[in-house]
Coordinates of C-alpha atoms in Angstrom, one line a residue:
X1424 CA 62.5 94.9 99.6
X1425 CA 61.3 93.9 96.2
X1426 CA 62.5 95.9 93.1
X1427 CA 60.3 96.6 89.9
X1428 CA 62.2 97.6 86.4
X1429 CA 60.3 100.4 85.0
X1430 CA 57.2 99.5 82.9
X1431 CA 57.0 100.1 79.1
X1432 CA 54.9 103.5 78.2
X1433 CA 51.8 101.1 77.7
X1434 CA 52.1 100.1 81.1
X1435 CA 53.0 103.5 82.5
X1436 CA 49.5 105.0 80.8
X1437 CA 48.3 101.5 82.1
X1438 CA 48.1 102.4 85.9
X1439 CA 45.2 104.4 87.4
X1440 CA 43.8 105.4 90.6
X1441 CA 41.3 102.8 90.3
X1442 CA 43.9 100.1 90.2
X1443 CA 46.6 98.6 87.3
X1444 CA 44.0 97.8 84.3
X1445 CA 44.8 99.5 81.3
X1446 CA 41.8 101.9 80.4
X1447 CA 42.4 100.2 77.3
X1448 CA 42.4 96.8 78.9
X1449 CA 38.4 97.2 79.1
X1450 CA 37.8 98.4 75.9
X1451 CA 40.6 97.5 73.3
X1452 CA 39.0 94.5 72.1
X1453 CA 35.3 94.4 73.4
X1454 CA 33.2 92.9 72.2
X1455 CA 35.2 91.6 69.6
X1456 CA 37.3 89.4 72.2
X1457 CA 35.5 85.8 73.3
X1458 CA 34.0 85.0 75.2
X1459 CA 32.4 88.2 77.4
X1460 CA 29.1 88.0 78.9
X1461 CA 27.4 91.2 78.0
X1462 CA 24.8 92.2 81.0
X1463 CA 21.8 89.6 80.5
X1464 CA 21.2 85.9 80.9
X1465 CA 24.3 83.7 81.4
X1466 CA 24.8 81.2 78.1
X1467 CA 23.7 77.6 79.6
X1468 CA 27.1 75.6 81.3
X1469 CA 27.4 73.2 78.1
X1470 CA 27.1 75.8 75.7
X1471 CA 30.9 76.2 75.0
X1472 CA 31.1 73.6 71.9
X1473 CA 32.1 71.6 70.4
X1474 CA 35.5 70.7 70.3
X1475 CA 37.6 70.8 67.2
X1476 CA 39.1 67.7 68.6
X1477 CA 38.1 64.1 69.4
X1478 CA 38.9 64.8 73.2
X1479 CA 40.6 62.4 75.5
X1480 CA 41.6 58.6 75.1
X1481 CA 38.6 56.2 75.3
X1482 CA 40.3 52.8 75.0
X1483 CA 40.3 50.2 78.1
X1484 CA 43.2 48.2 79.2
X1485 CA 43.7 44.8 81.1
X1486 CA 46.3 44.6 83.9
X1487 CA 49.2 43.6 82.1
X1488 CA 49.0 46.5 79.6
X1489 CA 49.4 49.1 82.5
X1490 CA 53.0 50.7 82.9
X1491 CA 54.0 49.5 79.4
X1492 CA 54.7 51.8 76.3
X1493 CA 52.1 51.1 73.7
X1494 CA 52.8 54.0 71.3
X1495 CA 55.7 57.1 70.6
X1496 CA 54.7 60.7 69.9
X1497 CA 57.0 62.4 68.0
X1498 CA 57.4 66.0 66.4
X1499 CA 58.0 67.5 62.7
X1500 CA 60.9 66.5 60.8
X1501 CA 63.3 69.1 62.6
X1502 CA 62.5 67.0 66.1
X1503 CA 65.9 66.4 68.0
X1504 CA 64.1 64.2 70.9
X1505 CA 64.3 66.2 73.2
X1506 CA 60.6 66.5 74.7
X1507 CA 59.0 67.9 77.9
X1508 CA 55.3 69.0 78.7
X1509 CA 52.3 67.8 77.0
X1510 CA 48.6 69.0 77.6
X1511 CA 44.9 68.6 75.7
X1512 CA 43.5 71.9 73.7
X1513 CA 40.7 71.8 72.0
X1514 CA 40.7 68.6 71.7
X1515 CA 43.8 67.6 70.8
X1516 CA 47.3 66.5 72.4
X1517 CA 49.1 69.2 72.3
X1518 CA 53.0 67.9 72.0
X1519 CA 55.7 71.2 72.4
X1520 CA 58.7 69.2 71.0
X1521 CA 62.5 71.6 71.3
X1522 CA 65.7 71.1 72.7
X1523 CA 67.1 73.6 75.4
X1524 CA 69.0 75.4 72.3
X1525 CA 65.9 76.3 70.3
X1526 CA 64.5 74.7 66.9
X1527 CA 61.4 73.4 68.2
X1528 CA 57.4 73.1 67.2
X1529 CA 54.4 72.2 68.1
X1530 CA 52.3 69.0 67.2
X1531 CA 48.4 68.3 67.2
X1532 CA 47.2 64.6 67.8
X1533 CA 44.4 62.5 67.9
X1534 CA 44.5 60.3 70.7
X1535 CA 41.2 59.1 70.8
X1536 CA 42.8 55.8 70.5
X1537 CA 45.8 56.7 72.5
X1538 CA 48.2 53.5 71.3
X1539 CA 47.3 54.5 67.7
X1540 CA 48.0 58.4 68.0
X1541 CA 47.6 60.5 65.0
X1542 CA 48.9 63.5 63.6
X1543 CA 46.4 66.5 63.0
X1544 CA 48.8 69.4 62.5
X1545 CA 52.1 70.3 63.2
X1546 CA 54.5 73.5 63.0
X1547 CA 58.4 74.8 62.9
X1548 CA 59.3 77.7 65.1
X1549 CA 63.4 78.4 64.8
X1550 CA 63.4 80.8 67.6
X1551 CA 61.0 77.9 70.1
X1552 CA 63.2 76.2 73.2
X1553 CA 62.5 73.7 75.9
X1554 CA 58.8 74.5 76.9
X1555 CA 57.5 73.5 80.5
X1556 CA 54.5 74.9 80.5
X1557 CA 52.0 76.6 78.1
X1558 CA 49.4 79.5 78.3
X1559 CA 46.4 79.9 76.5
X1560 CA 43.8 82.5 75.5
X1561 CA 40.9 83.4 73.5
X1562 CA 41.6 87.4 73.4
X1563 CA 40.5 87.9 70.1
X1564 CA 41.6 84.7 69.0
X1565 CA 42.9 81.1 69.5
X1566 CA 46.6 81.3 71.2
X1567 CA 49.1 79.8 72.8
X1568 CA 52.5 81.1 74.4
X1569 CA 55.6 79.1 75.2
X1570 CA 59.3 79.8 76.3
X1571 CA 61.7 80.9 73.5
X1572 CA 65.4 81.3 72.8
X1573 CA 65.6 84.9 74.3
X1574 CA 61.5 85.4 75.9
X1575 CA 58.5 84.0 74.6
X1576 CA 57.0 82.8 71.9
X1577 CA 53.3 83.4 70.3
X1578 CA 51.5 80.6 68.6
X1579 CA 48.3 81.2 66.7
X1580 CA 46.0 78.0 67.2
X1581 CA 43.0 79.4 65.3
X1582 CA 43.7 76.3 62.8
X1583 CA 44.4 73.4 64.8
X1584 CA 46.2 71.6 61.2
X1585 CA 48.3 74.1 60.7
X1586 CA 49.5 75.9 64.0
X1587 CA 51.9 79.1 63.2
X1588 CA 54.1 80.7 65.5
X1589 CA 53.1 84.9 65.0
X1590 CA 55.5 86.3 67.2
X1591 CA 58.8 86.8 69.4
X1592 CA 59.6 88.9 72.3
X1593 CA 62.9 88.8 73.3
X1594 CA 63.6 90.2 77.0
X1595 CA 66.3 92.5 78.8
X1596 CA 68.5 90.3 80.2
X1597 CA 67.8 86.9 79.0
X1598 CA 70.9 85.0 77.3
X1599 CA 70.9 81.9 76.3
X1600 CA 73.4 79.6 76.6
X1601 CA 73.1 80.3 80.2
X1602 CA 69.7 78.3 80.2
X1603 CA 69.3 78.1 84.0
X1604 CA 70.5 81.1 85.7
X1605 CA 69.0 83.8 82.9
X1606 CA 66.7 82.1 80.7
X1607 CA 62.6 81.9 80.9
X1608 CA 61.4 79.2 82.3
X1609 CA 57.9 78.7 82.1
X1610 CA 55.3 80.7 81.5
X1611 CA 51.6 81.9 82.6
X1612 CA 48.5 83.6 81.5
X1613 CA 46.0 85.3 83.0
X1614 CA 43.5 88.1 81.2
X1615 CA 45.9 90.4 79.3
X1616 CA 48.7 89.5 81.2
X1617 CA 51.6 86.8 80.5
X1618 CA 53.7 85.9 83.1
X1619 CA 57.0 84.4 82.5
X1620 CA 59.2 83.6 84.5
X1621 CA 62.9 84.4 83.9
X1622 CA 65.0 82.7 86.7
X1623 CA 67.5 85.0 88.3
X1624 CA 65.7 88.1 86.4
X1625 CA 62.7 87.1 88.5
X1626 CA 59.2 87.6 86.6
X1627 CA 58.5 89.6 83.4
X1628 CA 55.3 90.9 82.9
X1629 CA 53.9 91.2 79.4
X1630 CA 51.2 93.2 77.8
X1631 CA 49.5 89.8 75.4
X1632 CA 46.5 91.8 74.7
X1633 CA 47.7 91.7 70.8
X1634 CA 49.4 88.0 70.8
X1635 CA 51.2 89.4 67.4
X1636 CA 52.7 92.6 69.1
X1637 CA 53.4 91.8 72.9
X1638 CA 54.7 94.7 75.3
X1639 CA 57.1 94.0 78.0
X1640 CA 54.8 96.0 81.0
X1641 CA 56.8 95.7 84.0
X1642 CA 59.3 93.1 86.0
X1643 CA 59.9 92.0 89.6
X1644 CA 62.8 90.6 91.1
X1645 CA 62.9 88.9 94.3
X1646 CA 64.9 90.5 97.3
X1647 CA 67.1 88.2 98.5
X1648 CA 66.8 86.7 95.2
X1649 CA 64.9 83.7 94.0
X1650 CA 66.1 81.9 90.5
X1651 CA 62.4 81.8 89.2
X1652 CA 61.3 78.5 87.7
X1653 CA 57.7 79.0 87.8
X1654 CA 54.6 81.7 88.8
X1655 CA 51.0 80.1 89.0
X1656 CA 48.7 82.1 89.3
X1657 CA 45.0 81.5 91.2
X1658 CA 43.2 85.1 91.4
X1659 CA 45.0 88.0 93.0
X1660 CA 47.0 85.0 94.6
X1661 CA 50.5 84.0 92.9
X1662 CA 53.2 80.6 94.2
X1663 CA 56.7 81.6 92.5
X1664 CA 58.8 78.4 92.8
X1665 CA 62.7 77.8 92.2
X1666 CA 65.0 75.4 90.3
X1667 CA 66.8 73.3 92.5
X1668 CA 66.2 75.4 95.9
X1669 CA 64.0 75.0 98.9
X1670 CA 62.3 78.4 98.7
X1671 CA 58.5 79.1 98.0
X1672 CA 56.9 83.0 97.6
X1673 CA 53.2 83.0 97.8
X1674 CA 52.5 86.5 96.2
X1675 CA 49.8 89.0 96.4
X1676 CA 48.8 89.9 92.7
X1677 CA 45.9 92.0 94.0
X1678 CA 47.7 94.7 91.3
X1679 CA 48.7 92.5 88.6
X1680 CA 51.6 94.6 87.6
X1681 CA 52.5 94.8 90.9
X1682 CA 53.3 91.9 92.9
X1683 CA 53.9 92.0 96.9
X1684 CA 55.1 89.3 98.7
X1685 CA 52.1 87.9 100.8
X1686 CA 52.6 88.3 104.6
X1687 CA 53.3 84.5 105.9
X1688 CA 53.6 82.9 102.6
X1689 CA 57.7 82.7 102.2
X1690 CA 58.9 78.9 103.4
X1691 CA 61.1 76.6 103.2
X1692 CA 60.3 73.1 101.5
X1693 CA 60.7 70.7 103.8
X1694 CA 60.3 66.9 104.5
X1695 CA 59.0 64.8 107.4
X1696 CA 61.7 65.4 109.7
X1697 CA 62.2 68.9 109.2
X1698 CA 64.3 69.4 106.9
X1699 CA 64.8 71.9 104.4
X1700 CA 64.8 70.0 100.9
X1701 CA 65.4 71.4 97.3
X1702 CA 63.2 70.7 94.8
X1703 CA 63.2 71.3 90.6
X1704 CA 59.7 72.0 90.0
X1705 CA 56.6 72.9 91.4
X1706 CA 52.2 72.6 90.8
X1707 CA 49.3 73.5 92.2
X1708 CA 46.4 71.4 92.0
X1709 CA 43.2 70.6 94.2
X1710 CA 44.5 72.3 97.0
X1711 CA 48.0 71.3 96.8
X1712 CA 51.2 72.5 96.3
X1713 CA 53.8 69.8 95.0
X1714 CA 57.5 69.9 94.7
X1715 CA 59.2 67.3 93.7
X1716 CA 62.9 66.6 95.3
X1717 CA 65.8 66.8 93.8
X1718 CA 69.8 66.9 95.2
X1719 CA 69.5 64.4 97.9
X1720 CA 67.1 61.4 96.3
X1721 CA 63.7 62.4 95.0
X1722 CA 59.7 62.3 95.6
X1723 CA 57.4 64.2 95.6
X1724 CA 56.8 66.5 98.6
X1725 CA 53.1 67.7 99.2
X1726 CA 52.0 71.2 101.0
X1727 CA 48.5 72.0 101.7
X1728 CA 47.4 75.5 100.3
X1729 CA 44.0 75.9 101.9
X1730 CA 45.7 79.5 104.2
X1731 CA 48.3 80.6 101.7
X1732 CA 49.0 82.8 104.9
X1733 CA 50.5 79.5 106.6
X1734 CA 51.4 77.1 103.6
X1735 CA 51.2 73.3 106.0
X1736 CA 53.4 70.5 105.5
X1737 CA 51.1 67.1 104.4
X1738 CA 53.4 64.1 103.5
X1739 CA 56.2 63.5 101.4
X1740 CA 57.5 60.3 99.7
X1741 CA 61.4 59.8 99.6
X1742 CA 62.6 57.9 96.4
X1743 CA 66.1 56.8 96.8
X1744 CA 67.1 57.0 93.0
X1745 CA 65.1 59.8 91.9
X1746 CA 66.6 62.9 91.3
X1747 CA 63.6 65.6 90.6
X1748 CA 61.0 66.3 87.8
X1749 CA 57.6 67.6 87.2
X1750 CA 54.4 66.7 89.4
X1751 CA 50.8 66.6 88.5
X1752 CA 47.7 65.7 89.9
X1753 CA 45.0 63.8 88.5
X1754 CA 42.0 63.6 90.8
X1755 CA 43.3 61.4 93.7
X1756 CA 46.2 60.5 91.7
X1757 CA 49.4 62.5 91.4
X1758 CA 52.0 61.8 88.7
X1759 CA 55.8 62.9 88.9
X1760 CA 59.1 62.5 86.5
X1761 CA 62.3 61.5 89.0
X1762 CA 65.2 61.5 86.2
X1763 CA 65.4 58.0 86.4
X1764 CA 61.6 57.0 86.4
X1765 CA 58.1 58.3 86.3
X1766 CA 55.8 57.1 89.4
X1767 CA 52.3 57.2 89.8
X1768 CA 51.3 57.6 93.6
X1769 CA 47.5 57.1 95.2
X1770 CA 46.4 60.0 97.8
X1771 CA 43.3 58.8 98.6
X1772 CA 45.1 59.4 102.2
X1773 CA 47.2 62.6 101.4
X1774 CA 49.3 62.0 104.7
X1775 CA 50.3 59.0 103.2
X1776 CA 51.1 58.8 99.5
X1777 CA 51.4 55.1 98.3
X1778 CA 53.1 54.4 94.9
X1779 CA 50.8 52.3 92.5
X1780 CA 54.2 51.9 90.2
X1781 CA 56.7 53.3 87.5
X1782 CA 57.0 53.7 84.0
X1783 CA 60.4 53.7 82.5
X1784 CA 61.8 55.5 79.3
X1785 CA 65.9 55.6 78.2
X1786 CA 66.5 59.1 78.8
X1787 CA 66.5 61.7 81.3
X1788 CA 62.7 61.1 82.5
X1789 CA 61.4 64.3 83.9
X1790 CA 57.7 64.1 82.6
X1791 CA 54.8 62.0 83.0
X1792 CA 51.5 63.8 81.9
X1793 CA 48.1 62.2 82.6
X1794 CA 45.8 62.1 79.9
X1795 CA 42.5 59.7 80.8
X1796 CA 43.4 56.4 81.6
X1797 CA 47.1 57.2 80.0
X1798 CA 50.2 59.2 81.0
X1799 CA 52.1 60.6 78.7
X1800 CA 56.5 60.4 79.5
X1801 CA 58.8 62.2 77.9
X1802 CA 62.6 62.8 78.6
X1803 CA 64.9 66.4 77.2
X1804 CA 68.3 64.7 76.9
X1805 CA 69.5 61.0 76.0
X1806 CA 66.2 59.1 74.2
X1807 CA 66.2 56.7 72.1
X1808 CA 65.3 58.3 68.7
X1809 CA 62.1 58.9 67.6
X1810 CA 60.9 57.7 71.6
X1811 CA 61.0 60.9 73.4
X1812 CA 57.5 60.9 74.0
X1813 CA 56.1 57.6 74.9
X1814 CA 52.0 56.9 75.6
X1815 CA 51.5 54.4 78.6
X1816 CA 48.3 52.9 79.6
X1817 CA 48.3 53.3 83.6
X1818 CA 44.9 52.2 84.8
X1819 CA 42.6 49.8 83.0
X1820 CA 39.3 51.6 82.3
X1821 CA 39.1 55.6 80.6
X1822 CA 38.6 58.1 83.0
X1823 CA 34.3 58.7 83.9
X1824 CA 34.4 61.3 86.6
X1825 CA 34.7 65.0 86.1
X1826 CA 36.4 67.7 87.9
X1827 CA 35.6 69.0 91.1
X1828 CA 36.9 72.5 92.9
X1829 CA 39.9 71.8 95.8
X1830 CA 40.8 75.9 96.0
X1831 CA 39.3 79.5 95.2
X1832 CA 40.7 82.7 95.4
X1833 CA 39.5 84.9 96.6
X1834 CA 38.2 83.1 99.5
X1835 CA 34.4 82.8 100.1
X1836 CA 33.5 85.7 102.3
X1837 CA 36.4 87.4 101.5
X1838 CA 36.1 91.6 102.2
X1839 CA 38.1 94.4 100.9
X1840 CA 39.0 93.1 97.6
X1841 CA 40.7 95.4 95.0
X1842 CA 38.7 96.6 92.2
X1843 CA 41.3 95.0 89.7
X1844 CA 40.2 91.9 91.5
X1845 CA 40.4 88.2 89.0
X1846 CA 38.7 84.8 90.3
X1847 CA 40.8 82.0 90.2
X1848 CA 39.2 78.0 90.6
X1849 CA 41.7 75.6 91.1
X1850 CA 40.5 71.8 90.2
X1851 CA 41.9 68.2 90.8
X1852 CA 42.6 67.4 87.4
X1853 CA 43.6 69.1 84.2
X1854 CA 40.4 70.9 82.2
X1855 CA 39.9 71.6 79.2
X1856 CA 40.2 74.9 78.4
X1857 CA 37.6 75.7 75.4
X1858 CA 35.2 74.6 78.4
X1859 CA 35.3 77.3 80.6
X1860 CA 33.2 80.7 79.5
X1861 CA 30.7 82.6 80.8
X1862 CA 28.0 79.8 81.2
X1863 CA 30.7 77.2 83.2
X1864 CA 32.1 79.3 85.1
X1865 CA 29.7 82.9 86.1
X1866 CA 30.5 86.3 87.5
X1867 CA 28.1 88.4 88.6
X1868 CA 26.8 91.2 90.9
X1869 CA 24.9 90.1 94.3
X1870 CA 22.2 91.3 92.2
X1871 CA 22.5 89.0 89.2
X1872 CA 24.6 91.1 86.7
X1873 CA 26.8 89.7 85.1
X1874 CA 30.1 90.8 84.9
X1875 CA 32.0 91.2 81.4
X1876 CA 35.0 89.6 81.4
X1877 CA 37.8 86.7 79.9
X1878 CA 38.4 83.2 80.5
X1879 CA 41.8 81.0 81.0
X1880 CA 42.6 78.2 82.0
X1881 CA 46.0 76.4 82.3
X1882 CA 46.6 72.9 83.4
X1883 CA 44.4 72.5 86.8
X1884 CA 44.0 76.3 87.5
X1885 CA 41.1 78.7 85.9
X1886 CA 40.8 82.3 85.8
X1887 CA 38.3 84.9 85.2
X1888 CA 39.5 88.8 84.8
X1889 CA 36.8 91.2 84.7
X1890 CA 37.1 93.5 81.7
X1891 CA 37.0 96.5 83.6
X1892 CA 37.8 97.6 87.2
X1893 CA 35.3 96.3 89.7
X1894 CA 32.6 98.7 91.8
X1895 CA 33.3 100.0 94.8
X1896 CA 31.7 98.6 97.8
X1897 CA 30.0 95.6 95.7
X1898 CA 29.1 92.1 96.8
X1899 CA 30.2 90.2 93.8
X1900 CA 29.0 85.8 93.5
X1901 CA 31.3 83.6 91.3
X1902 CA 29.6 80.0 90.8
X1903 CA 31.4 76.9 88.8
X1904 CA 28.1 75.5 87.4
X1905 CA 27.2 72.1 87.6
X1906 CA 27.5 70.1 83.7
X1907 CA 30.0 72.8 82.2
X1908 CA 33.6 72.5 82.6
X1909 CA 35.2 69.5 81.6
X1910 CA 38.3 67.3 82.0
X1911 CA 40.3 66.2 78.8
X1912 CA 37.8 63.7 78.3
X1913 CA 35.1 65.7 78.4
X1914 CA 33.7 64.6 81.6
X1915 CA 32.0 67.6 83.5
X1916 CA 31.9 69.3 87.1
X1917 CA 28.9 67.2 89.2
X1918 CA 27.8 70.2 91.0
X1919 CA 28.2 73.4 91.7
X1920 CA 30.3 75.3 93.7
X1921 CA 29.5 79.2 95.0
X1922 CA 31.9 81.7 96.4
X1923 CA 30.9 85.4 97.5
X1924 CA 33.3 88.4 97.5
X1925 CA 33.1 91.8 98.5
X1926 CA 35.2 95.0 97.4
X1927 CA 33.6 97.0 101.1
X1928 CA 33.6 96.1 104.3
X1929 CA 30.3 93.6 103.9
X1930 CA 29.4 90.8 101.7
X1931 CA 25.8 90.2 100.8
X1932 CA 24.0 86.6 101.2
X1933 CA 26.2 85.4 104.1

């Protein structure tokens, strides 16, 4: 049994027979909000720029620069070291430097040439902590949300030199110092919806339509409970992962304030012999989900997502002084923090990951983003000052080869759908997220009309949510087109990939 704390008055007028959009969800900000496809021609796929920002790292490396720090990010002049998650927007590196305890910021770099990094723009938010992961959104707007002392945090992007945090919203039942068991975690967004998830207070829900005045709409607990470190979300399809616990829910987000465990998707993370094995964070990428082991030695530990229904074991890869971090995938290549280390590991043969080598960092090393032809590594407790954030070359030549679909929900030929229905893509790499819009990535009828609607994308996972409830009995076609979304260096999909949907009993063209 799952319990749900009553949702604010927004949400409460929010919910309608024809599903949980707000009425004011489709028409609050339309057609100011960017970017909607009005009914007509879709823009071409590689009409989304340009970027603000130089892009990716372009520089080429001989063999015995790989694995070896060849530049240090670091933050404003309120930066305690203590780093985590990194990411490209727009552009630029986007570095979230704060300590568990709050007094934090963001930095914007140029990393063009990624051992010469520069600084582009940089700003203090008191109220910022420890940030995992990052949303972003274009409703109305350039923004960004990221974990704060007591909820979430609201960072207006719309001038890449001079980033601003606009807003707090603290949240019933978060308290800080106790920064595992009641403290948000990470978050996620998706349409008007931010997702953060609090740890033992579950998942709060949040009205982000207006980044300068979020609404707290609803929250869900688990039952029995689950200490919420993360909630990804591909579609109406949701993977709520724990801190330093074996348990997975796979969650049916059909409702998006109302999310029901999905029938076959609770397990137990285990490793080749059967064993039930805790883990401290979580991904999905390509079709993937990837834990990475903590308690007992680390590793990664890879499940295949393709039937959410019956999550499969793939591989894992035991590392006898690891202890646990954050995993990522870069096209065949998947990247994970262990506390002690960061590895690199090759799945060309998933079944059988094979370590291409470490990159090492004084500090508690839970972070290893790839970037191109780089990772960046970063440690939250014990570097070496001003070396929190270190850039290191790991493969010779910049990356050439663009982003290609592992996972779609809702399935192709899918039937029944509800009529608050969202698409979500899931790629192999990290995109770009000014790249996908109505021309990359297109909605539409069976009949060709296309459907109005708003565009996120966070890490390796895009989302489209229609503006406005979905018709009844309607075959709807979602295509990822050829030449339009792009990785962080700006290379773009090769070709395209179709998917067909219905909300009846029949779906039209198969």
């Amino acid at each position: 049994m799952q319990r749900r704390a009553p949702p604010s008055p927004v949400a409460a007028l929010a919910v309608a027979a024809l599903g949980a959009f707000p009425v004011a969800a489709a028409t609050l900000c339309l057609p100011a909000c960017k970017p909607v496809t009005p009914p007509g021609t879709f823009p071409a796929p590689d009409a989304w720029g340009p970027l603000d920002g130089p892009g990716g790292p372009v520089a080429a490396f001989a063999a015995a620069d790989l694995f070896q720090a060849c530049a240090y990010l670091t933050g404003g002049p309120e930066d305690q070291d203590h780093h985590n998650f990194v990411t490209m927007w727009n552009g630029w590196l986007v570095l979230p430097w704060a300590p568990e305890w709050s007094n934090g910021g963001l930095s914007l770099f140029d990393v063009s040439d990624p051992c010469n990094p520069v600084v582009h723009g940089e700003g203090f938010a008191p109220l910022m902590r420890e940030t995992h992961e990052m949303g972003f959104s274009t409703l109305g707007g350039d923004w960004a949300a990221v974990d704060a002392l007591l909820g979430v945090q609201f960072w207006d992007l719309s001038d890449p030199a001079a980033p601003v945090a606009v807003a707090n919203l603290d949240l019933p039942g978060v308290f800080y110092p106790d920064a595992y068991a009641r403290a948000v975690e990470s978050v996620f967004w998706q349409g008007p919806y931010l997702y953060a998830s609090g740890a033992d207070n579950g998942v709060y829900i949040i009205d982000a339509r207006d980044p300068t005045a979020p609404v707290l709409a609803g929250q869900y607990t688990f039952d029995p409970p689950l200490r919420v470190g993360a909630f990804e979300v591909v579609g109406n399809l949701a993977m709520a992962t724990t801190m330093e616990g074996s348990r997975v829910v796979l969650v049916d987000l059909s409702d998006p304030l109302l999310p029901e465990p999905l029938p076959g998707g609770t397990f137990d993370v285990h490793d080749a012999a059967g064993d039930a094995r805790s883990y401290y964070f979580a991904t999905i990428a390509d079709h993937y989900a990837v834990f990475t082991r903590n308690g007992s030695g680390g590793g990664p530990v890879i499940y295949d997502l393709s039937d959410p229904s019956a999550p499969a074991f793939v591989a894992d890869y035991f590392q006898p002084d690891g202890d646990g971090g954050y995993p990522y995938l870069h096209e065949q290549f998947l990247f994970a923090g262990d506390s002690n280390f960061a590895a690199v590991y090759d799945l060309a043969d998933p079944s059988a990951p094979l370590e291409l080598g470490r990159a090492l960092l004084q500090g508690d090393m839970d972070t290893a983003v790839p970037v191109g032809n780089v990772l960046v590594l970063s440690v939250d407790d014990g570097a070496a000052p001003g070396q929190s954030s270190a850039v290191i070359p790991w493969a010779r030549d910049p990356d050439v080869r663009g982003p290609r679909v592992g996972f779609a929900w809702p399935r192709d030929g899918a039937t029944f759908q509800a009529l608050t229905t969202r698409v979500g893509i899931v790629f192999d790499e990290m995109v770009e997220s000014r790249s996908v819009f109505a021309g990359s990535l297109r909605v539409a009828k069976a009949d060709g009309t296309p459907v109005a609607g708003w565009f996120n994308a966070q890490e390796a996972i895009v989302n489209f949510t229609p503006a406005a409830p979905l018709a009844r009995d309607t075959t709807y076609v979602v295509r990822v087109m050829a030449g339009g979304i792009v990785d962080f260096n700006g290379n773009p999909t090769d070709e395209t990939f179709e998917l067909r949907f219905s909300t009846g009993a029949e779906v039209e063209g198969l």
